[in-house]
Coordinates of C-alpha atoms in Angstrom, one line a residue:
M1 CA 18.6 126.4 -92.0
D2 CA 17.1 123.8 -89.9
F3 CA 18.2 123.7 -86.8
S4 CA 18.7 119.6 -85.0
G5 CA 20.8 120.6 -81.7
A6 CA 21.1 123.1 -79.3
V7 CA 23.9 123.8 -76.8
L8 CA 22.9 125.9 -73.9
D9 CA 25.1 127.8 -71.4
V10 CA 23.6 128.0 -67.9
D11 CA 24.6 130.9 -66.1
G12 CA 24.3 133.9 -67.6
T13 CA 21.9 132.4 -70.9
V14 CA 19.1 130.6 -68.9
V15 CA 19.3 131.5 -65.5
R16 CA 21.0 134.1 -63.3
G17 CA 21.6 132.3 -59.6
D18 CA 18.7 130.2 -59.1
D19 CA 15.9 132.3 -61.3
P20 CA 15.4 132.3 -65.0
I21 CA 16.7 135.0 -66.7
P22 CA 13.8 137.4 -68.5
G23 CA 12.6 135.5 -71.4
A24 CA 14.9 133.0 -71.4
P25 CA 12.3 130.6 -70.9
S26 CA 10.3 131.5 -73.7
G27 CA 13.2 131.1 -75.7
Y28 CA 14.1 127.5 -74.3
R29 CA 10.2 126.6 -75.1
R30 CA 11.1 127.8 -79.3
L31 CA 13.9 125.8 -79.5
R32 CA 12.0 122.6 -78.1
E33 CA 8.9 123.4 -80.6
A34 CA 11.4 123.6 -83.4
G35 CA 12.1 120.0 -83.0
V36 CA 15.2 121.6 -81.8
E37 CA 17.4 119.1 -79.1
T38 CA 19.5 121.1 -76.4
L39 CA 21.6 120.0 -73.8
F40 CA 22.8 122.4 -71.0
V41 CA 26.8 122.7 -70.8
S42 CA 28.0 124.8 -67.9
N43 CA 31.3 125.4 -66.6
N44 CA 30.7 125.1 -63.3
P45 CA 32.6 122.2 -61.9
T46 CA 31.3 122.1 -58.2
K47 CA 28.1 120.6 -59.3
A48 CA 27.5 116.7 -61.2
P49 CA 24.5 116.9 -64.3
P50 CA 21.9 115.6 -61.7
A51 CA 22.0 118.3 -59.1
Y52 CA 20.8 120.7 -62.0
V53 CA 17.5 118.7 -62.9
D54 CA 15.8 120.3 -60.1
R55 CA 17.7 124.1 -60.4
L56 CA 16.7 123.9 -64.4
G57 CA 13.3 122.5 -63.5
A58 CA 12.6 125.3 -61.0
A59 CA 13.5 127.8 -63.4
G60 CA 11.0 126.6 -66.2
Y61 CA 14.0 124.4 -67.9
D62 CA 12.6 120.5 -69.0
A63 CA 15.6 118.6 -68.6
T64 CA 17.5 115.4 -67.3
A65 CA 20.9 114.6 -66.0
A66 CA 21.6 113.0 -69.9
D67 CA 20.7 116.5 -70.7
V68 CA 23.6 118.2 -68.8
I69 CA 27.4 118.4 -69.1
T70 CA 29.2 120.5 -66.7
A71 CA 33.3 121.6 -66.1
G72 CA 32.7 118.9 -63.4
S73 CA 31.8 115.9 -65.8
V74 CA 34.4 116.8 -67.9
T75 CA 37.5 117.0 -65.6
T76 CA 36.8 113.4 -64.3
A77 CA 36.0 112.0 -67.3
Y78 CA 39.8 113.5 -68.2
L79 CA 41.4 112.4 -65.1
R80 CA 39.7 108.8 -65.6
E81 CA 41.3 108.3 -68.9
H82 CA 44.5 109.7 -67.8
H83 CA 44.9 110.1 -64.3
A84 CA 43.1 106.7 -63.1
G85 CA 45.7 105.4 -60.9
D86 CA 47.1 108.7 -59.8
D87 CA 46.6 110.5 -56.3
L88 CA 45.2 114.1 -56.7
L89 CA 46.0 116.7 -55.2
C90 CA 42.8 119.2 -55.8
L91 CA 41.8 123.0 -54.7
G92 CA 38.5 122.8 -56.0
A93 CA 34.9 123.1 -53.6
P94 CA 33.8 120.1 -51.9
G95 CA 31.3 119.2 -54.6
L96 CA 34.3 118.2 -57.1
L97 CA 36.0 116.2 -55.0
R98 CA 32.9 114.6 -54.2
Q99 CA 32.7 113.8 -58.0
F100 CA 36.1 112.2 -58.1
D101 CA 35.4 110.2 -55.0
D102 CA 32.1 108.5 -56.9
A103 CA 34.1 107.8 -59.8
G104 CA 36.9 106.3 -58.0
L105 CA 39.1 108.8 -58.4
S106 CA 41.9 109.2 -55.7
T107 CA 42.8 112.5 -53.8
T108 CA 45.8 113.3 -51.2
D109 CA 46.3 116.5 -49.1
D110 CA 50.2 115.4 -49.4
V111 CA 52.1 117.7 -51.5
D112 CA 55.2 115.6 -51.7
A113 CA 52.7 112.0 -52.6
A114 CA 50.7 114.0 -55.0
D115 CA 51.3 112.3 -58.8
A116 CA 48.4 115.5 -60.2
L117 CA 47.5 118.9 -59.4
V118 CA 43.9 119.8 -60.1
A119 CA 42.8 123.2 -59.2
S120 CA 39.5 124.9 -59.4
I121 CA 36.8 127.4 -58.0
D122 CA 37.6 126.8 -54.0
R123 CA 36.0 129.6 -51.6
S124 CA 38.3 128.4 -49.0
F125 CA 41.3 129.3 -50.9
D126 CA 44.5 131.2 -49.2
Y127 CA 47.3 131.4 -48.7
D128 CA 48.2 127.5 -47.5
D129 CA 47.0 126.6 -50.5
L130 CA 49.1 128.5 -52.7
C131 CA 51.7 127.2 -50.9
A132 CA 50.5 123.5 -51.2
A133 CA 50.4 124.4 -55.0
L134 CA 53.7 125.8 -55.9
W135 CA 55.7 123.0 -53.7
A136 CA 53.5 120.2 -55.5
L137 CA 54.4 121.8 -59.3
E138 CA 58.2 122.1 -58.1
R139 CA 58.3 118.4 -58.6
G140 CA 57.4 118.8 -62.0
I141 CA 53.3 117.4 -61.8
P142 CA 50.5 117.4 -64.3
F143 CA 48.8 120.7 -63.4
I144 CA 45.5 120.5 -64.6
G145 CA 42.6 123.1 -64.2
T146 CA 38.8 122.6 -64.4
D147 CA 37.9 125.7 -66.7
P148 CA 38.9 129.0 -67.9
D149 CA 36.3 131.2 -66.5
V150 CA 38.1 134.1 -63.8
V151 CA 34.5 135.5 -63.2
I152 CA 31.4 134.1 -62.9
P153 CA 27.6 135.4 -63.2
A154 CA 25.9 135.1 -59.1
A155 CA 22.5 136.1 -58.1
E156 CA 23.4 139.5 -57.2
R157 CA 27.0 140.1 -58.6
D158 CA 29.4 138.6 -60.5
V159 CA 32.4 136.5 -58.4
P160 CA 35.4 135.2 -59.0
G161 CA 35.6 131.5 -60.7
S162 CA 37.8 128.5 -61.7
G163 CA 40.4 130.9 -63.6
A164 CA 41.2 133.1 -60.5
V165 CA 42.7 130.5 -58.9
I166 CA 44.3 128.7 -62.0
R167 CA 45.9 131.9 -62.7
A168 CA 46.6 132.5 -59.4
V169 CA 48.7 129.2 -59.0
A170 CA 49.9 129.6 -62.2
A171 CA 52.0 132.9 -61.8
V172 CA 53.7 131.8 -58.1
A173 CA 54.6 128.4 -60.1
E174 CA 55.9 130.7 -63.1
R175 CA 54.2 127.7 -65.3
D176 CA 50.7 127.6 -67.5
P177 CA 49.0 124.8 -66.7
D178 CA 49.0 121.4 -68.9
V179 CA 45.3 121.2 -69.6
V180 CA 42.4 123.6 -69.0
L181 CA 38.9 121.6 -69.3
G182 CA 35.5 122.7 -69.7
K183 CA 34.3 125.3 -72.5
P184 CA 35.9 125.7 -75.1
S185 CA 38.0 122.2 -74.6
D186 CA 38.5 119.4 -77.1
P187 CA 37.5 117.2 -74.1
A188 CA 34.5 119.2 -74.1
I189 CA 33.9 119.4 -77.3
E190 CA 34.1 115.8 -78.0
A191 CA 31.5 115.1 -75.0
V192 CA 28.6 118.1 -76.9
R193 CA 29.9 116.1 -80.1
E194 CA 28.9 112.6 -78.2
R195 CA 25.5 113.8 -76.6
L196 CA 24.1 115.7 -80.0
P197 CA 25.2 113.5 -83.1
Y198 CA 24.3 116.0 -85.7
P199 CA 26.3 117.6 -88.4
P200 CA 28.1 120.8 -86.8
E201 CA 26.5 122.8 -89.3
E202 CA 22.7 121.4 -88.1
C203 CA 24.1 122.8 -84.0
L204 CA 24.0 125.7 -82.1
V205 CA 26.2 127.1 -79.6
V206 CA 24.2 130.2 -77.7
G207 CA 25.9 131.5 -74.7
D208 CA 26.9 134.8 -72.7
R209 CA 31.1 134.8 -73.0
L210 CA 32.8 135.0 -76.2
D211 CA 36.4 132.9 -75.0
T212 CA 34.0 130.1 -74.1
D213 CA 30.3 129.7 -75.1
I214 CA 30.8 131.6 -78.7
E215 CA 35.0 129.9 -78.9
L216 CA 33.8 126.4 -78.8
G217 CA 31.3 126.7 -80.6
A218 CA 33.5 128.4 -83.3
R219 CA 36.6 125.4 -82.7
A220 CA 33.8 123.2 -83.3
G221 CA 32.2 124.4 -86.6
M222 CA 28.7 125.1 -85.2
T223 CA 26.9 128.3 -85.4
T224 CA 27.0 130.9 -82.5
V225 CA 24.8 133.0 -81.1
L226 CA 26.5 135.4 -78.3
V227 CA 23.3 136.5 -75.6
L228 CA 23.7 139.5 -73.6
S229 CA 22.3 139.0 -70.5
G230 CA 25.0 138.2 -68.9
V231 CA 29.2 139.1 -68.6
T232 CA 29.6 140.3 -72.2
D233 CA 28.2 143.5 -73.0
E234 CA 28.1 145.5 -76.4
G235 CA 31.8 147.3 -75.4
D236 CA 33.2 143.8 -74.8
L237 CA 32.1 142.9 -78.1
A238 CA 33.7 145.6 -80.1
A239 CA 36.7 145.0 -78.1
S240 CA 37.4 141.3 -78.7
D241 CA 38.3 139.4 -82.1
V242 CA 36.0 136.9 -81.7
E243 CA 32.6 137.3 -83.6
P244 CA 29.8 135.5 -83.3
D245 CA 27.4 134.3 -85.9
H246 CA 24.3 135.8 -84.3
V247 CA 24.2 138.9 -81.4
L248 CA 20.8 138.6 -79.4
D249 CA 19.9 141.2 -76.2
D250 CA 18.9 137.0 -74.3
L251 CA 17.5 133.4 -75.5
G252 CA 13.7 135.1 -75.7
E253 CA 15.0 137.0 -79.1
I254 CA 16.0 133.1 -81.1
D255 CA 13.1 133.3 -83.1
R256 CA 15.6 135.9 -85.0
V257 CA 18.0 133.3 -85.4
L258 CA 15.6 130.3 -86.3

């Protein structure tokens, strides 16, 4: 099979922290040499696509802002479509709120005035935030999560992600989110298809998470490639019902798929 496009996860697949994962830059170059168009898709909601250009470039990957989709950009687009006139109560990082502000979305700290709650990774998340979320959701307003990642790779060791905050809020409110964006959601799949307008069978999805990267590829009808360079190990794979089409130690082994 000749592939036309490839969705590449970022953290755990091409970088850990700001450093390239060993072998991954050579695998990326092999894809490009084979004429495969690459699209970086991250479940990190805290940074807009332009912020990835320097980070990826310094790690050895040639990318423009148009080559990047994030959970933040997917969430922003979703909110502009479904909640453009709403006041949003946001549990999230300053970088996410800047994306909302740049898109003309309105945010509020008033739990009694908020029209919707957005929950995301927030390193300052505390008991008061949990109270605010509970009180806002008691009014029955929409509950939106940016992405489902409970744990994310960091430079030294894994850390809690957006999913940890979302689950905490869901537990106290005794209510699941109305939608969780990022991979593997339908809005994320639609964003990928807009950027890689090729038949699904001509596209790869390469990532280190079974429940997001591989699930997105399976739902989109694309060939799935799990790399064991991030949060998933062979034990996790053996215990999962999700079965990738290929399993590699890292992106540097992509020739086995091509």
